[in-house]
mmCIF file of C-alpha atoms and ligand atoms in Angstrom:
data_model
loop_
_atom_site.group_PDB
_atom_site.id
_atom_site.type_symbol
_atom_site.label_atom_id
_atom_site.label_comp_id
_atom_site.label_asym_id
_atom_site.label_seq_id
_atom_site.Cartn_x
_atom_site.Cartn_y
_atom_site.Cartn_z
ATOM 1 C CA MET L 23 8.279 88.036 67.497
ATOM 2 C CA ARG L 24 9.786 88.696 64.055
ATOM 3 C CA ALA L 25 8.283 86.847 61.096
ATOM 4 C CA ALA L 26 8.700 86.822 57.307
ATOM 5 C CA VAL L 27 5.138 87.675 56.314
ATOM 6 C CA LEU L 28 3.810 87.527 52.771
ATOM 7 C CA SER L 29 0.937 90.011 52.605
ATOM 8 C CA ALA L 30 0.609 90.271 48.802
ATOM 9 C CA HIS L 31 1.877 88.150 45.926
ATOM 10 C CA GLY L 32 5.306 89.037 44.566
ATOM 11 C CA LEU L 33 8.597 89.590 46.345
ATOM 12 C CA ASP L 34 7.581 93.175 47.196
ATOM 13 C CA GLY L 35 4.744 91.700 49.263
ATOM 14 C CA LEU L 36 7.216 89.936 51.567
ATOM 15 C CA ALA L 37 8.576 91.713 54.645
ATOM 16 C CA VAL L 38 9.907 90.919 58.102
ATOM 17 C CA ALA L 39 7.300 92.215 60.551
ATOM 18 C CA GLU L 40 6.525 92.113 64.274
ATOM 19 C CA ARG L 41 3.731 89.702 65.174
ATOM 20 C CA GLY L 42 2.245 88.141 68.275
ATOM 21 C CA ALA L 43 3.455 84.656 69.181
ATOM 22 C CA PRO L 44 1.397 81.901 67.545
ATOM 23 C CA GLY L 45 -1.388 80.329 69.582
ATOM 24 C CA LEU L 46 -0.720 76.810 70.816
ATOM 25 C CA ALA L 47 -3.502 74.266 70.304
ATOM 26 C CA ALA L 48 -3.809 70.944 72.101
ATOM 27 C CA GLY L 49 -1.325 68.422 70.764
ATOM 28 C CA GLU L 50 1.017 71.110 69.454
ATOM 29 C CA VAL L 51 4.460 72.323 70.425
ATOM 30 C CA LEU L 52 5.958 75.797 70.140
ATOM 31 C CA VAL L 53 9.399 75.818 68.520
ATOM 32 C CA ARG L 54 11.935 78.634 68.880
ATOM 33 C CA VAL L 55 13.397 78.637 65.379
ATOM 34 C CA GLU L 56 17.131 78.650 64.638
ATOM 35 C CA THR L 57 17.100 77.914 60.901
ATOM 36 C CA VAL L 58 14.624 77.482 58.054
ATOM 37 C CA GLY L 59 15.220 76.632 54.409
ATOM 38 C CA VAL L 60 14.427 78.353 51.136
ATOM 39 C CA ASN L 61 12.351 76.093 48.894
ATOM 40 C CA GLN L 62 10.829 76.149 45.441
ATOM 41 C CA LEU L 63 7.470 75.726 47.170
ATOM 42 C CA ASP L 64 7.966 79.108 48.915
ATOM 43 C CA LEU L 65 8.537 80.730 45.536
ATOM 44 C CA ASN L 66 5.237 79.229 44.365
ATOM 45 C CA VAL L 67 3.531 80.704 47.440
ATOM 46 C CA ILE L 68 5.147 84.104 46.824
ATOM 47 C CA ALA L 69 4.042 84.058 43.181
ATOM 48 C CA GLY L 70 0.633 82.563 44.007
ATOM 49 C CA VAL L 71 1.043 79.778 41.436
ATOM 50 C CA GLY L 72 0.902 75.961 41.384
ATOM 51 C CA PRO L 73 0.774 74.405 44.862
ATOM 52 C CA GLY L 74 1.305 77.915 46.282
ATOM 53 C CA VAL L 75 -2.274 78.862 45.378
ATOM 54 C CA ALA L 76 -3.413 77.081 48.561
ATOM 55 C CA ALA L 77 -1.808 79.740 50.789
ATOM 56 C CA LYS L 78 -4.166 82.406 52.138
ATOM 57 C CA LEU L 79 -2.502 85.762 52.762
ATOM 58 C CA PRO L 80 -1.118 87.107 54.978
ATOM 59 C CA ARG L 81 1.037 84.024 55.548
ATOM 60 C CA VAL L 82 4.282 83.456 57.468
ATOM 61 C CA LEU L 83 6.578 81.524 55.101
ATOM 62 C CA GLY L 84 8.976 78.706 55.936
ATOM 63 C CA ILE L 85 8.255 74.967 55.595
ATOM 64 C CA ASP L 86 11.220 73.254 57.276
ATOM 65 C CA PRO L 87 12.263 75.030 60.495
ATOM 66 C CA ALA L 88 14.621 73.561 63.069
ATOM 67 C CA GLY L 89 15.053 74.790 66.612
ATOM 68 C CA GLU L 90 14.064 73.933 70.158
ATOM 69 C CA ILE L 91 10.721 73.234 71.841
ATOM 70 C CA VAL L 92 9.937 76.082 74.270
ATOM 71 C CA ALA L 93 6.283 75.305 75.123
ATOM 72 C CA VAL L 94 3.939 72.346 74.833
ATOM 73 C CA GLY L 95 0.165 72.302 74.384
ATOM 74 C CA ASP L 96 -2.352 70.161 76.266
ATOM 75 C CA GLY L 97 -1.718 66.468 75.901
ATOM 76 C CA VAL L 98 1.965 66.791 74.973
ATOM 77 C CA ASP L 99 4.607 65.278 77.248
ATOM 78 C CA PRO L 100 6.221 68.202 79.147
ATOM 79 C CA ALA L 101 9.486 66.216 79.037
ATOM 80 C CA ARG L 102 9.799 67.444 75.455
ATOM 81 C CA LEU L 103 10.488 71.014 76.639
ATOM 82 C CA GLY L 104 14.014 71.950 75.567
ATOM 83 C CA GLU L 105 14.181 69.196 72.926
ATOM 84 C CA ALA L 106 16.137 70.007 69.745
ATOM 85 C CA VAL L 107 13.759 69.354 66.853
ATOM 86 C CA VAL L 108 13.218 69.748 63.134
ATOM 87 C CA VAL L 109 9.773 70.085 61.554
ATOM 88 C CA LYS L 110 8.331 67.730 58.944
ATOM 89 C CA PRO L 111 6.488 70.154 56.661
ATOM 90 C CA ASN L 112 3.560 67.912 55.642
ATOM 91 C CA ILE L 113 0.940 67.336 58.327
ATOM 92 C CA ALA L 114 -1.172 64.250 57.638
ATOM 93 C CA CYS L 115 -4.876 64.164 58.550
ATOM 94 C CA GLY L 116 -4.541 61.079 60.754
ATOM 95 C CA GLY L 117 -8.000 59.789 59.856
ATOM 96 C CA CYS L 118 -7.937 58.528 56.265
ATOM 97 C CA PRO L 119 -7.154 54.987 55.005
ATOM 98 C CA ALA L 120 -3.609 56.013 53.935
ATOM 99 C CA CYS L 121 -2.908 57.399 57.422
ATOM 100 C CA ALA L 122 -4.358 54.237 59.001
ATOM 101 C CA ARG L 123 -1.828 52.195 57.002
ATOM 102 C CA GLY L 124 1.062 54.433 58.098
ATOM 103 C CA ARG L 125 1.416 55.705 54.521
ATOM 104 C CA GLU L 126 0.932 59.359 55.468
ATOM 105 C CA ALA L 127 2.794 60.433 52.306
ATOM 106 C CA ASP L 128 -0.302 59.345 50.367
ATOM 107 C CA CYS L 129 -2.797 61.129 52.655
ATOM 108 C CA PRO L 130 -5.037 63.215 50.363
ATOM 109 C CA ALA L 131 -5.795 65.775 53.091
ATOM 110 C CA GLN L 132 -2.272 66.897 54.024
ATOM 111 C CA VAL L 133 -1.626 70.476 55.002
ATOM 112 C CA VAL L 134 1.802 72.050 54.743
ATOM 113 C CA VAL L 135 3.525 74.295 57.270
ATOM 114 C CA GLY L 136 4.207 77.650 55.617
ATOM 115 C CA VAL L 137 1.500 77.093 52.993
ATOM 116 C CA HIS L 138 -1.825 76.143 54.593
ATOM 117 C CA ARG L 139 -0.786 77.464 58.014
ATOM 118 C CA ASP L 140 1.884 79.845 59.282
ATOM 119 C CA GLY L 141 5.432 78.619 58.854
ATOM 120 C CA GLY L 142 8.818 78.811 60.481
ATOM 121 C CA ALA L 143 10.530 81.826 58.931
ATOM 122 C CA ALA L 144 9.850 83.432 62.306
ATOM 123 C CA ASP L 145 11.195 83.450 65.849
ATOM 124 C CA LEU L 146 8.452 81.008 66.884
ATOM 125 C CA VAL L 147 6.279 78.463 65.099
ATOM 126 C CA ALA L 148 3.536 76.157 66.401
ATOM 127 C CA VAL L 149 3.268 72.659 64.871
ATOM 128 C CA PRO L 150 1.676 69.343 65.848
ATOM 129 C CA ALA L 151 3.965 67.576 68.329
ATOM 130 C CA ARG L 152 4.179 64.606 65.979
ATOM 131 C CA ASN L 153 5.675 66.813 63.248
ATOM 132 C CA ALA L 154 8.491 68.025 65.515
ATOM 133 C CA PHE L 155 11.121 65.291 65.161
ATOM 134 C CA PRO L 156 13.950 65.039 67.685
ATOM 135 C CA ARG L 157 17.182 65.868 65.834
ATOM 136 C CA GLY L 158 19.647 64.870 68.544
ATOM 137 C CA ALA L 159 23.051 66.391 67.880
ATOM 138 C CA LEU L 160 22.309 67.269 64.216
ATOM 139 C CA PRO L 161 23.018 70.987 63.718
ATOM 140 C CA SER L 162 19.832 72.914 62.936
ATOM 141 C CA ALA L 163 20.992 73.914 59.425
ATOM 142 C CA VAL L 164 21.763 70.288 58.512
ATOM 143 C CA ALA L 165 18.420 69.146 59.915
ATOM 144 C CA THR L 166 16.614 71.885 57.961
ATOM 145 C CA ALA L 167 18.453 70.863 54.781
ATOM 146 C CA ALA L 168 17.605 67.192 55.345
ATOM 147 C CA VAL L 169 14.041 67.076 56.632
ATOM 148 C CA HIS L 170 12.207 67.706 53.365
ATOM 149 C CA SER L 171 14.567 66.266 50.738
ATOM 150 C CA VAL L 172 16.029 63.094 52.266
ATOM 151 C CA PRO L 173 12.694 61.515 53.330
ATOM 152 C CA ILE L 174 11.171 62.117 49.869
ATOM 153 C CA VAL L 175 13.990 60.282 48.122
ATOM 154 C CA LEU L 176 13.957 57.571 50.780
ATOM 155 C CA ASN L 177 10.240 57.172 50.009
ATOM 156 C CA ALA L 178 11.077 56.941 46.280
ATOM 157 C CA ILE L 179 13.758 54.321 46.937
ATOM 158 C CA GLU L 180 11.550 52.281 49.272
ATOM 159 C CA THR L 181 8.464 52.552 47.041
ATOM 160 C CA THR L 182 10.391 51.264 44.025
ATOM 161 C CA GLY L 183 12.072 48.629 46.204
ATOM 162 C CA VAL L 184 15.651 49.373 45.150
ATOM 163 C CA ALA L 185 17.731 46.271 45.919
ATOM 164 C CA GLU L 186 21.472 45.930 46.380
ATOM 165 C CA GLY L 187 23.224 45.566 43.028
ATOM 166 C CA GLU L 188 20.379 46.994 40.959
ATOM 167 C CA CYS L 189 21.217 49.672 38.439
ATOM 168 C CA VAL L 190 19.614 52.970 39.455
ATOM 169 C CA LEU L 191 19.520 56.096 37.312
ATOM 170 C CA VAL L 192 19.016 59.466 39.025
ATOM 171 C CA THR L 193 18.006 62.264 36.642
ATOM 172 C CA GLY L 194 18.228 65.844 37.868
ATOM 173 C CA ALA L 195 21.076 64.601 40.058
ATOM 174 C CA GLY L 196 22.734 67.998 40.564
ATOM 175 C CA GLY L 197 20.076 69.482 42.861
ATOM 176 C CA THR L 198 19.347 68.939 46.549
ATOM 177 C CA LEU L 199 16.939 66.043 45.934
ATOM 178 C CA GLY L 200 19.188 64.521 43.284
ATOM 179 C CA ARG L 201 22.266 64.539 45.498
ATOM 180 C CA ALA L 202 20.316 62.916 48.315
ATOM 181 C CA ALA L 203 18.889 60.257 45.959
ATOM 182 C CA THR L 204 22.339 59.491 44.552
ATOM 183 C CA ALA L 205 23.933 59.203 47.996
ATOM 184 C CA LEU L 206 21.139 57.060 49.456
ATOM 185 C CA ALA L 207 20.965 54.661 46.501
ATOM 186 C CA ALA L 208 24.757 54.268 46.597
ATOM 187 C CA HIS L 209 24.614 53.722 50.368
ATOM 188 C CA LEU L 210 22.108 50.884 49.809
ATOM 189 C CA GLY L 211 24.549 49.161 47.456
ATOM 190 C CA ALA L 212 22.920 50.054 44.152
ATOM 191 C CA ASP L 213 24.972 50.590 41.002
ATOM 192 C CA VAL L 214 24.161 54.285 40.526
ATOM 193 C CA VAL L 215 24.307 56.463 37.423
ATOM 194 C CA ALA L 216 23.767 60.168 38.143
ATOM 195 C CA ALA L 217 22.691 62.391 35.242
ATOM 196 C CA SER L 218 22.519 66.172 35.217
ATOM 197 C CA ARG L 219 22.757 69.124 32.895
ATOM 198 C CA GLY L 220 25.410 70.574 35.198
ATOM 199 C CA SER L 221 28.509 69.475 37.026
ATOM 200 C CA LEU L 222 28.458 66.385 39.263
ATOM 201 C CA ASP L 223 31.942 66.775 40.727
ATOM 202 C CA GLU L 224 30.871 65.773 44.227
ATOM 203 C CA ALA L 225 29.228 62.448 43.327
ATOM 204 C CA PRO L 226 30.031 59.676 45.835
ATOM 205 C CA PRO L 227 32.847 57.256 44.905
ATOM 206 C CA GLY L 228 31.757 54.515 42.517
ATOM 207 C CA VAL L 229 28.863 56.521 41.074
ATOM 208 C CA ARG L 230 28.965 56.852 37.294
ATOM 209 C CA THR L 231 28.031 60.325 36.045
ATOM 210 C CA ILE L 232 26.496 61.626 32.839
ATOM 211 C CA ARG L 233 26.498 65.281 31.930
ATOM 212 C CA ALA L 234 24.031 65.873 29.111
ATOM 213 C CA ASP L 235 22.230 69.022 28.059
ATOM 214 C CA GLY L 236 19.140 68.425 25.937
ATOM 215 C CA THR L 237 16.824 65.413 25.751
ATOM 216 C CA ALA L 238 18.310 63.879 22.591
ATOM 217 C CA ARG L 239 21.819 63.964 24.076
ATOM 218 C CA LEU L 240 20.541 62.512 27.336
ATOM 219 C CA ARG L 241 18.776 59.617 25.553
ATOM 220 C CA ALA L 242 21.930 58.789 23.594
ATOM 221 C CA ALA L 243 24.127 59.004 26.693
ATOM 222 C CA LEU L 244 21.807 56.713 28.701
ATOM 223 C CA ALA L 245 21.769 54.084 25.945
ATOM 224 C CA ALA L 246 25.562 54.198 25.725
ATOM 225 C CA GLU L 247 26.111 54.083 29.498
ATOM 226 C CA GLN L 248 23.717 51.212 30.267
ATOM 227 C CA PRO L 249 22.783 49.338 27.066
ATOM 228 C CA GLY L 250 20.711 46.767 29.000
ATOM 229 C CA GLY L 251 18.631 49.492 30.623
ATOM 230 C CA PHE L 252 18.131 50.591 34.226
ATOM 231 C CA ASP L 253 16.235 48.659 36.889
ATOM 232 C CA VAL L 254 15.042 51.877 38.527
ATOM 233 C CA VAL L 255 14.888 55.507 37.450
ATOM 234 C CA ILE L 256 14.469 58.216 40.081
ATOM 235 C CA ASP L 257 13.578 61.485 38.393
ATOM 236 C CA VAL L 258 13.866 64.640 40.475
ATOM 237 C CA SER L 259 14.391 66.975 37.530
ATOM 238 C CA GLY L 260 10.782 68.150 37.357
ATOM 239 C CA HIS L 261 11.224 68.091 33.581
ATOM 240 C CA GLY L 262 8.795 66.029 31.494
ATOM 241 C CA PRO L 263 11.134 65.210 28.572
ATOM 242 C CA THR L 264 13.803 64.040 31.040
ATOM 243 C CA LEU L 265 11.295 61.734 32.735
ATOM 244 C CA GLY L 266 10.305 60.398 29.303
ATOM 245 C CA ALA L 267 13.964 59.685 28.529
ATOM 246 C CA GLY L 268 14.336 57.872 31.832
ATOM 247 C CA VAL L 269 11.265 55.690 31.291
ATOM 248 C CA ALA L 270 12.518 54.853 27.784
ATOM 249 C CA ALA L 271 15.858 53.768 29.299
ATOM 250 C CA LEU L 272 14.262 51.312 31.776
ATOM 251 C CA SER L 273 15.054 47.628 31.473
ATOM 252 C CA TRP L 274 12.420 44.861 31.336
ATOM 253 C CA ALA L 275 9.956 45.387 34.262
ATOM 254 C CA GLY L 276 11.868 48.492 35.325
ATOM 255 C CA ARG L 277 10.363 50.990 37.760
ATOM 256 C CA ALA L 278 10.390 54.760 37.371
ATOM 257 C CA VAL L 279 9.487 57.201 40.094
ATOM 258 C CA PHE L 280 8.719 60.884 39.585
ATOM 259 C CA CYS L 281 9.563 62.985 42.616
ATOM 260 C CA ALA L 282 9.234 66.608 41.508
ATOM 261 C CA ALA L 283 6.466 68.706 40.037
ATOM 262 C CA SER L 284 7.123 69.915 36.545
ATOM 263 C CA VAL L 285 6.485 73.479 35.468
ATOM 264 C CA ASP L 286 5.477 71.965 32.122
ATOM 265 C CA PRO L 287 3.148 69.098 33.090
ATOM 266 C CA GLY L 288 3.439 67.214 29.784
ATOM 267 C CA VAL L 289 5.168 63.814 29.642
ATOM 268 C CA GLU L 290 5.480 61.770 26.443
ATOM 269 C CA LEU L 291 5.716 58.001 26.783
ATOM 270 C CA ASP L 292 5.788 55.191 24.230
ATOM 271 C CA SER L 293 2.719 53.252 25.406
ATOM 272 C CA ARG L 294 3.636 50.132 23.436
ATOM 273 C CA ASP L 295 7.135 50.000 24.916
ATOM 274 C CA PHE L 296 5.704 50.746 28.375
ATOM 275 C CA TYR L 297 3.159 47.895 28.100
ATOM 276 C CA LEU L 298 5.196 45.240 26.324
ATOM 277 C CA ARG L 299 8.267 45.736 28.520
ATOM 278 C CA ARG L 300 6.157 45.692 31.745
ATOM 279 C CA LYS L 301 7.329 49.073 32.986
ATOM 280 C CA ARG L 302 5.945 50.901 35.997
ATOM 281 C CA LEU L 303 5.729 54.620 36.800
ATOM 282 C CA ILE L 304 4.973 55.939 40.291
ATOM 283 C CA GLY L 305 4.528 59.447 41.689
ATOM 284 C CA VAL L 306 6.062 60.108 45.095
ATOM 285 C CA ALA L 307 5.679 63.315 47.084
ATOM 286 C CA SER L 308 6.405 63.900 50.771
ATOM 287 C CA ALA L 309 7.084 60.972 53.095
ATOM 288 C CA ASP L 310 5.636 58.831 55.849
ATOM 289 C CA TYR L 311 6.411 59.813 59.441
ATOM 290 C CA ALA L 312 8.454 56.628 59.879
ATOM 291 C CA GLN L 313 10.457 57.498 56.754
ATOM 292 C CA VAL L 314 11.296 60.930 58.160
ATOM 293 C CA ARG L 315 12.674 59.228 61.276
ATOM 294 C CA ARG L 316 14.694 56.741 59.209
ATOM 295 C CA ALA L 317 15.964 59.528 56.940
ATOM 296 C CA LEU L 318 17.140 61.692 59.860
ATOM 297 C CA ASP L 319 18.853 58.653 61.384
ATOM 298 C CA LEU L 320 20.622 57.993 58.050
ATOM 299 C CA VAL L 321 21.813 61.607 58.019
ATOM 300 C CA ALA L 322 23.005 61.319 61.633
ATOM 301 C CA ALA L 323 24.889 58.131 60.673
ATOM 302 C CA GLY L 324 26.627 59.926 57.790
ATOM 303 C CA ALA L 325 24.979 57.865 55.022
ATOM 304 C CA VAL L 326 23.888 61.076 53.346
ATOM 305 C CA THR L 327 25.111 64.579 54.106
ATOM 306 C CA PRO L 328 22.979 67.422 52.768
ATOM 307 C CA ALA L 329 25.103 70.223 51.359
ATOM 308 C CA ILE L 330 24.555 73.659 52.866
ATOM 309 C CA GLY L 331 24.620 76.530 50.395
ATOM 310 C CA ALA L 332 24.214 80.264 50.894
ATOM 311 C CA ARG L 333 23.029 81.567 54.276
ATOM 312 C CA TYR L 334 20.995 84.703 55.000
ATOM 313 C CA ASP L 335 19.794 86.372 58.168
ATOM 314 C CA LEU L 336 16.023 86.525 58.618
ATOM 315 C CA GLY L 337 16.164 90.294 58.066
ATOM 316 C CA ASP L 338 17.427 89.649 54.522
ATOM 317 C CA VAL L 339 14.743 87.103 53.673
ATOM 318 C CA ARG L 340 13.848 88.896 50.446
ATOM 319 C CA GLY L 341 17.437 88.636 49.301
ATOM 320 C CA ALA L 342 17.381 84.899 49.972
ATOM 321 C CA TYR L 343 14.386 84.417 47.686
ATOM 322 C CA ARG L 344 15.592 86.923 45.102
ATOM 323 C CA ASP L 345 18.928 85.115 44.685
ATOM 324 C CA PHE L 346 17.531 81.573 45.008
ATOM 325 C CA SER L 347 17.558 80.517 41.374
ATOM 326 C CA ASP L 348 21.142 81.764 40.904
ATOM 327 C CA SER L 349 22.488 80.345 44.169
ATOM 328 C CA PRO L 350 25.469 78.011 44.174
ATOM 329 C CA PRO L 351 24.635 74.342 44.886
ATOM 330 C CA GLY L 352 23.471 73.413 48.357
ATOM 331 C CA LYS L 353 20.491 74.156 50.528
ATOM 332 C CA VAL L 354 19.867 77.871 51.031
ATOM 333 C CA ILE L 355 19.423 78.529 54.754
ATOM 334 C CA ILE L 356 17.832 81.440 56.603
ATOM 335 C CA ASP L 357 19.360 81.953 60.038
ATOM 336 C CA VAL L 358 16.569 83.105 62.315
ATOM 337 C CA SER L 359 18.485 83.249 65.597
HETATM 338 ZN ZN1 ZN Q 15 -4.800 61.147 56.055
#
């Protein structure tokens, strides 16, 4: 089979190569891949930095493949053969207290497809059966675009307990996560303000938008837009000063959730304001298995529609990563077959 294999750090170390089909362990399924996404996490793996350090080389990239089950391992229902699926990238350990509570997003022993084990930028990928979610009639590219981003923001919304009518600020709203967070919060009946450095032309109807470049401008714009403060802030910007601005703009007992890793890990908060005004700050990464199911169902129902951006054939996988940071909005997709 063909696979995008990273054999040395840097884009020059990435090439499409012929490989044997992956082995299939008990409890796993083999997926013939149609599409896989391009993610910031892949760039970290390619560069060997941040969460990408965990990847041992050579490694087949690709965290979020969608395709069809073509073989099942021992213990997996053979009725799943031929099922259209999309892969949840994070594999929970199944044995820790978080997993026992069904809060697999908080499992400390998660491994990630395409990081800790070979991924889906290949004709075939093996994953635990539980991680291969039926996608019904969802096209593979839409499922690939949805499976990582929509469950994370659903987790953020559910963890902060966003209620109908609450005022929700989304910072970093122009990206894939930000668009999903904006659409989902609006779908749940929240009064949503979407803030971004760039254009927010495609915000859902009724969503207020703020375009502000620079932290001082953002702070002023937030105070002007919602003088009483926000009930919830969902930050997907991965930018510490933006998170700080969001926390400062929370109302009494407001909740902030941080859903993206920052390149610069520093965050400055006013501890007195945070304490006296009973604010809360939560980190959310990945999602529970049940949240992935709910998120895919919300996508199928049209509550949130992930935008598809540029598309590349597997043979041009280097081009996909090379152009990633300059791509137009929307999920970058690699077409494998
Ligand atoms: Zn666990």
